[in-house]
CSV table of C-alpha atoms and ligand atoms in Angstrom, one decimal:
chain,number,residue,atom,x,y,z
A,1,MET,CA,31.6,-15.2,29.6
A,2,ALA,CA,34.6,-17.4,28.7
A,3,ALA,CA,37.0,-15.9,26.2
A,4,LEU,CA,35.8,-12.3,26.7
A,5,GLY,CA,35.3,-11.5,30.4
A,6,GLU,CA,32.1,-9.9,31.6
A,7,PHE,CA,33.9,-6.6,32.6
A,8,GLU,CA,36.0,-6.5,29.5
A,9,LEU,CA,32.8,-7.0,27.4
A,10,ILE,CA,31.0,-4.2,29.3
A,11,HIS,CA,33.9,-1.9,28.9
A,12,ARG,CA,34.7,-2.5,25.3
A,13,TYR,CA,31.2,-2.5,23.8
A,14,PHE,CA,29.1,-0.4,26.2
A,15,ALA,CA,31.1,1.8,28.7
A,16,ALA,CA,33.3,3.0,25.9
A,17,ALA,CA,30.4,3.6,23.4
A,18,ALA,CA,29.9,7.2,22.4
A,19,CYS,CA,26.3,7.1,23.8
A,20,ALA,CA,27.8,6.4,27.3
A,21,ALA,CA,29.9,9.6,27.3
A,22,PRO,CA,29.2,12.1,30.2
A,23,VAL,CA,26.2,14.4,29.6
A,24,PRO,CA,24.4,17.0,31.7
A,25,GLY,CA,21.6,15.4,33.6
A,26,VAL,CA,23.6,12.2,34.3
A,27,ALA,CA,25.6,12.9,37.5
A,28,ARG,CA,27.0,9.3,37.5
A,29,GLY,CA,26.9,6.9,34.5
A,30,ILE,CA,28.3,3.4,34.0
A,31,GLY,CA,30.7,2.1,36.6
A,32,ASP,CA,29.2,2.3,40.1
A,33,ASP,CA,26.3,0.4,41.7
A,34,CYS,CA,23.7,2.9,40.5
A,35,ALA,CA,23.6,5.6,38.0
A,36,LEU,CA,22.6,9.0,39.4
A,37,LEU,CA,20.3,11.3,37.5
A,38,GLN,CA,20.0,15.0,38.1
A,39,LEU,CA,16.5,16.4,37.3
A,40,PRO,CA,15.9,20.1,36.9
A,41,PRO,CA,13.7,21.5,39.8
A,42,GLY,CA,9.9,21.0,39.1
A,43,GLU,CA,10.4,18.1,36.7
A,44,GLN,CA,9.2,14.5,37.1
A,45,LEU,CA,11.0,11.3,36.0
A,46,ALA,CA,9.3,9.2,33.4
A,47,VAL,CA,10.4,5.5,33.4
A,48,SER,CA,9.5,2.7,31.0
A,49,THR,CA,11.0,-0.7,30.4
A,50,ASP,CA,10.8,-3.0,27.5
A,51,THR,CA,12.1,-6.6,26.9
A,52,GLN,CA,12.7,-8.3,23.6
A,53,VAL,CA,13.0,-12.1,23.6
A,54,ALA,CA,14.6,-14.0,20.7
A,55,GLY,CA,12.0,-16.1,18.9
A,56,VAL,CA,9.2,-14.1,20.4
A,57,HIS,CA,9.9,-10.4,19.5
A,58,PHE,CA,12.5,-11.0,16.8
A,59,PRO,CA,13.7,-13.9,14.8
A,60,ASP,CA,16.7,-16.0,15.9
A,61,ARG,CA,18.3,-15.1,12.6
A,62,HIS,CA,18.7,-11.3,12.7
A,63,ASP,CA,21.2,-8.5,12.2
A,64,PRO,CA,22.3,-7.3,15.6
A,65,PHE,CA,22.9,-3.7,14.3
A,66,LEU,CA,19.1,-3.5,13.5
A,67,LEU,CA,18.0,-5.4,16.5
A,68,ALA,CA,19.7,-2.9,18.9
A,69,GLN,CA,18.0,0.0,17.1
A,70,ARG,CA,14.6,-1.7,17.2
A,71,THR,CA,14.9,-2.6,20.9
A,72,LEU,CA,15.9,0.9,22.0
A,73,ALA,CA,13.3,2.5,19.7
A,74,ALA,CA,10.5,0.4,21.1
A,75,ALA,CA,11.4,1.4,24.7
A,76,THR,CA,11.9,5.1,23.8
A,77,SER,CA,8.5,5.3,22.0
A,78,ASP,CA,6.9,5.1,25.5
A,79,LEU,CA,8.8,8.3,26.5
A,80,ALA,CA,7.4,10.0,23.3
A,81,ALA,CA,3.9,8.8,24.2
A,82,MET,CA,4.2,10.6,27.6
A,83,GLY,CA,5.6,13.8,26.1
A,84,ALA,CA,8.9,13.3,27.9
A,85,THR,CA,12.3,14.6,27.0
A,86,PRO,CA,14.8,11.7,26.9
A,87,VAL,CA,17.6,11.5,29.5
A,88,GLY,CA,19.1,8.1,29.6
A,89,PHE,CA,18.7,4.3,29.5
A,90,THR,CA,20.0,1.1,31.0
A,91,LEU,CA,20.6,-2.1,29.1
A,92,ALA,CA,20.1,-5.6,30.5
A,93,LEU,CA,21.6,-8.1,28.1
A,94,THR,CA,21.3,-11.9,28.4
A,95,LEU,CA,23.6,-13.5,25.8
A,96,PRO,CA,24.1,-17.2,24.9
A,97,GLN,CA,27.8,-16.4,24.3
A,98,ALA,CA,30.1,-13.4,24.0
A,99,ASP,CA,30.3,-13.2,20.2
A,100,PRO,CA,32.5,-10.2,19.2
A,101,ALA,CA,30.9,-9.8,15.8
A,102,TRP,CA,27.4,-9.8,17.3
A,103,LEU,CA,28.4,-7.4,20.1
A,104,GLU,CA,30.1,-5.1,17.7
A,105,GLY,CA,27.1,-4.8,15.5
A,106,PHE,CA,24.7,-4.5,18.4
A,107,ALA,CA,26.8,-1.8,20.1
A,108,ARG,CA,26.9,0.2,16.8
A,109,GLY,CA,23.2,0.0,16.4
A,110,LEU,CA,22.6,0.9,20.0
A,111,ASP,CA,24.7,4.0,19.5
A,112,VAL,CA,22.9,5.1,16.4
A,113,MET,CA,19.5,5.0,18.0
A,114,ALA,CA,20.7,6.4,21.4
A,115,ARG,CA,22.1,9.4,19.7
A,116,ALA,CA,19.1,9.8,17.4
A,117,CYS,CA,16.9,9.9,20.5
A,118,ASP,CA,19.4,11.9,22.7
A,119,LEU,CA,19.6,9.1,25.3
A,120,ALA,CA,22.7,8.4,27.3
A,121,LEU,CA,23.6,4.8,28.2
A,122,ILE,CA,23.9,5.0,32.0
A,123,GLY,CA,24.1,1.4,33.1
A,124,GLY,CA,22.9,-2.2,32.7
A,125,ASP,CA,23.5,-5.8,33.5
A,126,THR,CA,25.2,-8.6,31.5
A,127,THR,CA,24.4,-12.2,32.0
A,128,ARG,CA,24.6,-15.5,30.1
A,129,GLY,CA,21.4,-17.3,28.9
A,130,PRO,CA,19.0,-17.4,26.0
A,131,LEU,CA,19.2,-14.1,24.1
A,132,ASN,CA,17.0,-11.5,25.8
A,133,ILE,CA,17.4,-7.7,25.8
A,134,ASN,CA,15.9,-5.3,28.2
A,135,ALA,CA,16.1,-1.5,27.8
A,136,THR,CA,14.8,0.8,30.6
A,137,VAL,CA,14.4,4.4,29.5
A,138,PHE,CA,14.3,7.5,31.6
A,139,GLY,CA,12.9,10.8,30.6
A,140,ARG,CA,11.9,14.1,32.3
A,141,LEU,CA,9.0,16.5,32.0
A,142,PRO,CA,7.5,19.4,33.8
A,143,ALA,CA,5.5,18.1,36.8
A,144,GLY,CA,1.9,17.5,35.9
A,145,GLN,CA,2.3,17.7,32.1
A,146,ALA,CA,2.6,14.1,31.2
A,147,LEU,CA,0.3,12.9,28.4
A,148,LEU,CA,-1.9,10.3,30.0
A,149,ARG,CA,-4.4,7.8,28.5
A,150,SER,CA,-7.2,9.0,30.6
A,151,GLY,CA,-8.0,12.6,29.5
A,152,ALA,CA,-10.0,12.1,26.2
A,153,ARG,CA,-13.4,13.8,26.1
A,154,PRO,CA,-16.3,13.6,23.7
A,155,GLY,CA,-15.9,16.1,20.9
A,156,ASP,CA,-12.1,15.7,20.8
A,157,LEU,CA,-10.4,14.8,17.5
A,158,LEU,CA,-8.7,11.4,17.2
A,159,CYS,CA,-5.3,11.8,15.6
A,160,ILE,CA,-2.3,9.6,14.6
A,161,GLY,CA,1.3,10.7,14.2
A,162,GLY,CA,2.0,8.7,11.0
A,163,PRO,CA,0.9,5.7,9.0
A,164,THR,CA,0.5,2.3,10.6
A,165,GLY,CA,0.6,-1.3,9.1
A,166,GLU,CA,4.0,-1.2,7.4
A,167,ALA,CA,5.8,-3.0,10.2
A,168,ALA,CA,3.2,-5.8,10.1
A,169,ALA,CA,3.4,-6.0,6.4
A,170,ALA,CA,7.2,-6.4,6.8
A,171,LEU,CA,6.8,-9.6,8.9
A,172,PRO,CA,6.9,-12.1,6.0
A,173,LEU,CA,10.2,-10.4,4.9
A,174,VAL,CA,11.6,-10.4,8.5
A,175,LEU,CA,10.7,-14.1,8.9
A,176,GLY,CA,12.3,-15.0,5.6
A,177,GLU,CA,9.0,-16.2,4.1
A,178,ARG,CA,9.4,-13.8,1.2
A,179,ASP,CA,12.4,-12.1,-0.4
A,180,PRO,CA,12.6,-8.3,-0.4
A,181,ASN,CA,11.9,-7.0,-3.9
A,182,GLY,CA,12.0,-3.3,-4.7
A,183,GLU,CA,12.0,0.0,-2.8
A,184,GLY,CA,8.6,-0.6,-1.1
A,185,ASP,CA,9.9,-3.7,0.7
A,186,GLY,CA,13.0,-1.7,1.8
A,187,GLU,CA,10.6,0.9,3.4
A,188,LEU,CA,8.6,-1.9,5.1
A,189,LEU,CA,11.8,-3.4,6.5
A,190,ALA,CA,13.0,0.0,7.8
A,191,ARG,CA,9.7,0.5,9.5
A,192,TYR,CA,10.0,-2.8,11.3
A,193,TRP,CA,13.7,-2.6,12.2
A,194,THR,CA,14.3,1.1,12.7
A,195,PRO,CA,11.1,2.8,13.9
A,196,GLN,CA,11.8,6.4,14.9
A,197,PRO,CA,10.2,7.3,18.2
A,198,GLN,CA,8.0,10.4,17.8
A,199,LEU,CA,9.7,12.3,20.6
A,200,LEU,CA,9.3,15.8,19.1
A,201,LEU,CA,5.6,15.2,18.4
A,202,GLY,CA,5.1,14.0,22.0
A,203,GLN,CA,6.8,17.1,23.4
A,204,ALA,CA,4.7,19.3,21.1
A,205,LEU,CA,1.5,17.6,22.4
A,206,ARG,CA,2.2,18.7,26.0
A,207,GLY,CA,-0.5,21.1,27.1
A,208,LEU,CA,-2.5,20.4,23.9
A,209,ALA,CA,-3.5,16.7,23.7
A,210,SER,CA,-6.1,15.3,26.1
A,211,ALA,CA,-4.8,11.7,25.9
A,212,ALA,CA,-2.0,9.9,24.1
A,213,LEU,CA,-0.2,6.6,23.7
A,214,ASP,CA,2.1,4.9,21.2
A,215,VAL,CA,0.8,2.1,19.0
A,216,SER,CA,2.7,-1.1,19.6
A,217,ASP,CA,0.0,-3.8,19.6
A,218,GLY,CA,-2.1,-2.5,16.7
A,219,LEU,CA,-4.0,0.8,16.2
A,220,LEU,CA,-7.4,-0.4,17.3
A,221,ALA,CA,-6.2,-2.4,20.3
A,222,ASP,CA,-4.2,0.5,21.6
A,223,CYS,CA,-7.0,3.0,20.9
A,224,GLY,CA,-9.0,0.6,23.2
A,225,HIS,CA,-6.8,1.6,26.1
A,226,ILE,CA,-7.6,5.3,25.6
A,227,ALA,CA,-11.3,4.5,25.3
A,228,GLU,CA,-11.3,2.5,28.5
A,229,GLN,CA,-9.1,4.7,30.6
A,230,SER,CA,-11.0,7.9,29.5
A,231,ALA,CA,-14.4,6.2,29.6
A,232,VAL,CA,-15.3,7.3,26.1
A,233,ALA,CA,-15.9,5.8,22.6
A,234,LEU,CA,-13.3,6.3,19.8
A,235,LEU,CA,-14.7,6.4,16.3
A,236,VAL,CA,-12.2,5.8,13.5
A,237,ASP,CA,-13.1,6.9,10.0
A,238,ALA,CA,-11.7,4.1,7.8
A,239,GLU,CA,-11.1,6.3,4.8
A,240,ARG,CA,-9.0,8.8,6.9
A,241,VAL,CA,-6.6,6.1,8.1
A,242,PRO,CA,-3.3,6.8,6.2
A,243,LEU,CA,-2.1,3.9,3.9
A,244,THR,CA,1.3,4.2,2.3
A,245,ALA,CA,2.0,3.1,-1.2
A,246,ALA,CA,4.5,0.5,0.1
A,247,LEU,CA,1.7,-1.0,2.3
A,248,ARG,CA,-0.8,-1.0,-0.5
A,249,GLU,CA,1.7,-2.7,-2.8
A,250,ALA,CA,2.6,-5.4,-0.3
A,251,ALA,CA,-0.8,-6.0,1.3
A,252,GLY,CA,-3.3,-5.3,-1.4
A,253,GLU,CA,-6.8,-5.6,-0.1
A,254,ARG,CA,-5.5,-6.3,3.4
A,255,ALA,CA,-3.8,-2.9,3.7
A,256,LEU,CA,-6.5,-1.3,5.8
A,257,GLN,CA,-6.7,-4.4,8.0
A,258,LEU,CA,-2.9,-4.3,8.7
A,259,ALA,CA,-3.1,-0.5,9.4
A,260,LEU,CA,-5.9,-1.1,11.9
A,261,SER,CA,-4.7,-4.3,13.6
A,262,GLY,CA,-1.0,-4.9,12.7
A,263,GLY,CA,1.5,-4.1,15.4
A,264,ASP,CA,5.0,-2.7,16.0
A,265,ASP,CA,4.2,0.7,14.5
A,266,TYR,CA,5.5,3.0,17.3
A,267,VAL,CA,3.6,6.0,16.1
A,268,LEU,CA,1.6,8.2,18.5
A,269,VAL,CA,-2.2,8.1,18.8
A,270,PHE,CA,-3.7,11.0,20.6
A,271,THR,CA,-6.9,12.9,21.2
A,272,LEU,CA,-7.0,16.7,20.7
A,273,PRO,CA,-9.6,19.2,21.7
A,274,PRO,CA,-10.6,21.0,18.4
A,275,ALA,CA,-9.4,24.3,19.9
A,276,ALA,CA,-5.9,22.9,20.2
A,277,LEU,CA,-5.7,22.0,16.4
A,278,PRO,CA,-4.2,25.3,15.2
A,279,GLY,CA,-1.5,25.2,18.0
A,280,LEU,CA,-0.5,21.7,16.9
A,281,GLN,CA,-0.5,22.6,13.2
A,282,ALA,CA,1.8,25.5,14.1
A,283,SER,CA,4.3,23.1,15.6
A,284,GLY,CA,5.0,21.7,12.2
A,285,GLN,CA,4.9,18.1,13.6
A,286,PRO,CA,3.3,15.6,11.3
A,287,PHE,CA,-0.1,14.1,12.2
A,288,HIS,CA,-3.4,13.0,10.6
A,289,VAL,CA,-6.9,13.4,12.0
A,290,ILE,CA,-8.5,9.9,11.7
A,291,GLY,CA,-11.7,10.2,13.8
A,292,ARG,CA,-13.3,11.6,16.9
A,293,VAL,CA,-14.1,10.9,20.5
A,294,ALA,CA,-17.8,10.3,21.4
A,295,ALA,CA,-19.7,9.4,24.5
A,296,GLY,CA,-19.9,5.7,25.1
A,297,SER,CA,-17.3,3.0,25.2
A,298,GLY,CA,-15.0,0.9,22.9
A,299,VAL,CA,-13.5,1.6,19.5
A,300,ARG,CA,-15.5,1.5,16.3
A,301,VAL,CA,-14.4,1.8,12.7
A,302,LEU,CA,-16.9,3.5,10.4
A,303,ASP,CA,-17.0,3.5,6.6
A,304,ARG,CA,-17.8,6.7,4.6
A,305,ASP,CA,-21.5,6.2,5.1
A,306,GLY,CA,-21.1,5.8,8.8
A,307,ARG,CA,-21.6,2.1,8.8
A,308,ASP,CA,-19.8,0.1,11.4
A,309,ILE,CA,-17.1,-2.0,9.8
A,310,THR,CA,-15.1,-2.8,13.0
A,311,PRO,CA,-13.0,-6.0,12.5
A,312,ALA,CA,-13.5,-8.8,15.0
A,313,ALA,CA,-10.0,-9.4,16.3
A,314,ALA,CA,-8.1,-6.3,17.3
A,315,GLY,CA,-4.4,-6.9,18.2
A,316,TYR,CA,-1.7,-8.9,19.8
A,317,GLN,CA,-1.6,-10.2,23.4
A,318,HIS,CA,1.1,-12.4,24.8
A,319,PHE,CA,-1.2,-14.3,27.1
A,320,GLY,CA,-4.4,-14.4,25.1
A,321,GLY,CA,-7.4,-12.3,26.0
A,322,PRO,CA,-11.0,-11.7,24.9
A,323,ASP,CA,-9.9,-12.4,21.3
A,324,GLY,CA,-8.5,-15.8,22.4
A,325,GLN,CA,-5.1,-15.1,20.8
A,326,ALA,CA,-2.0,-16.7,22.4
B,1,ADP,P1,26.5,-4.7,40.0
B,1,ADP,O1,27.2,-6.0,40.3
B,1,ADP,O2,26.8,-3.7,41.0
B,1,ADP,O3,25.1,-4.8,39.6
B,1,ADP,P2,27.8,-5.0,37.5
B,1,ADP,O4,29.1,-5.6,37.8
B,1,ADP,O5,26.7,-5.9,37.0
B,1,ADP,O6,27.3,-4.1,38.7
B,1,ADP,O7,28.1,-3.8,36.4
B,1,ADP,C1,29.1,-2.9,36.5
B,1,ADP,C2,28.8,-1.6,35.9
B,1,ADP,O8,28.5,-1.8,34.5
B,1,ADP,C3,27.5,-1.0,36.4
B,1,ADP,O9,27.6,0.4,36.4
B,1,ADP,C4,26.4,-1.5,35.4
B,1,ADP,O10,25.4,-0.5,35.4
B,1,ADP,C5,27.2,-1.5,34.1
B,1,ADP,N1,26.8,-2.4,33.1
B,1,ADP,C6,26.7,-3.8,33.2
B,1,ADP,N2,26.3,-4.3,32.1
B,1,ADP,C7,26.0,-3.3,31.2
B,1,ADP,C8,25.6,-3.2,29.9
B,1,ADP,N3,25.2,-4.3,29.2
B,1,ADP,N4,25.5,-2.0,29.3
B,1,ADP,C9,25.8,-0.9,30.0
B,1,ADP,N5,26.3,-0.9,31.3
B,1,ADP,C10,26.4,-2.1,31.9
B,2,MG,MG1,26.3,-3.3,42.8
């Protein structure tokens, strides 16, 4: 890093950030060869990593303040999906150059999301190259209480933590193919750039939900992971899938399709034994029942008359797949 040295950069923008300040649970943060985490007795460490590549996960023209929030939120959503309590994160940054304006905006956005999620910045790596950002998040939870994808049973309810489809509907705005116009578009853009990981919902689901994950590749595609790992079928009632006014306005007839198959939503999907419903309602956390678990395999979408209206292609995969997408 020419003008601004690597260590000066790390210190100025990251080690000195509010989110890197000492907190309980982090015995050693930025500055040594490793960070040291101190877990309470009987707790397990939950770890997830997420990489965002310029031109693949976000446009080359972007606001670094928003990009930082989105990157950290995408990683942290995995902690929510396990029911974990956030502890800290590391940040591996590959930058084409040390641009102070970009770094300042990025560090500010990182701090906003880190504090919203109660995550301490505990270390990282800084290198030069094409823009690429990795966040690795660490959380904790009582041993044996993690929300897995494998516990759904026939008879369980299928639930979702919030509406989907808005981030996908924001894509033409994000890519500059359409100019934002009105409040609805602002909402769509916020969904794309600043998703809020459902950490409290995830923690409320501990001991209640039989399976859970967060939707990143599209509702149906991700439901497919629960169906497969639990060896059950998931039946989605199309008319119970929540569609926001902003989504309807932007997508018209395609609203349901985007809600089912769009991506980047970062809301939780989970299965719930009916007996656990009152307990979850009492938590005050938001959720919608959108279907049920049945014996069998795969994910099906049903209309109000019980007819199968499952769309053919179900989500995004980087290296293609049964859908043949690249
Ligand atoms: P090492 O060579 O031992 O891997 P580095 O010189 O790369 O260590 O980093 C020095 C310290 O700064 C380490 O504690 C590392 O975790 C931290 N660090 C490096 N880059 C970042 C970053 N982008 N954000 C936060 N901490 C960072
Ligand atoms: Mg070292």
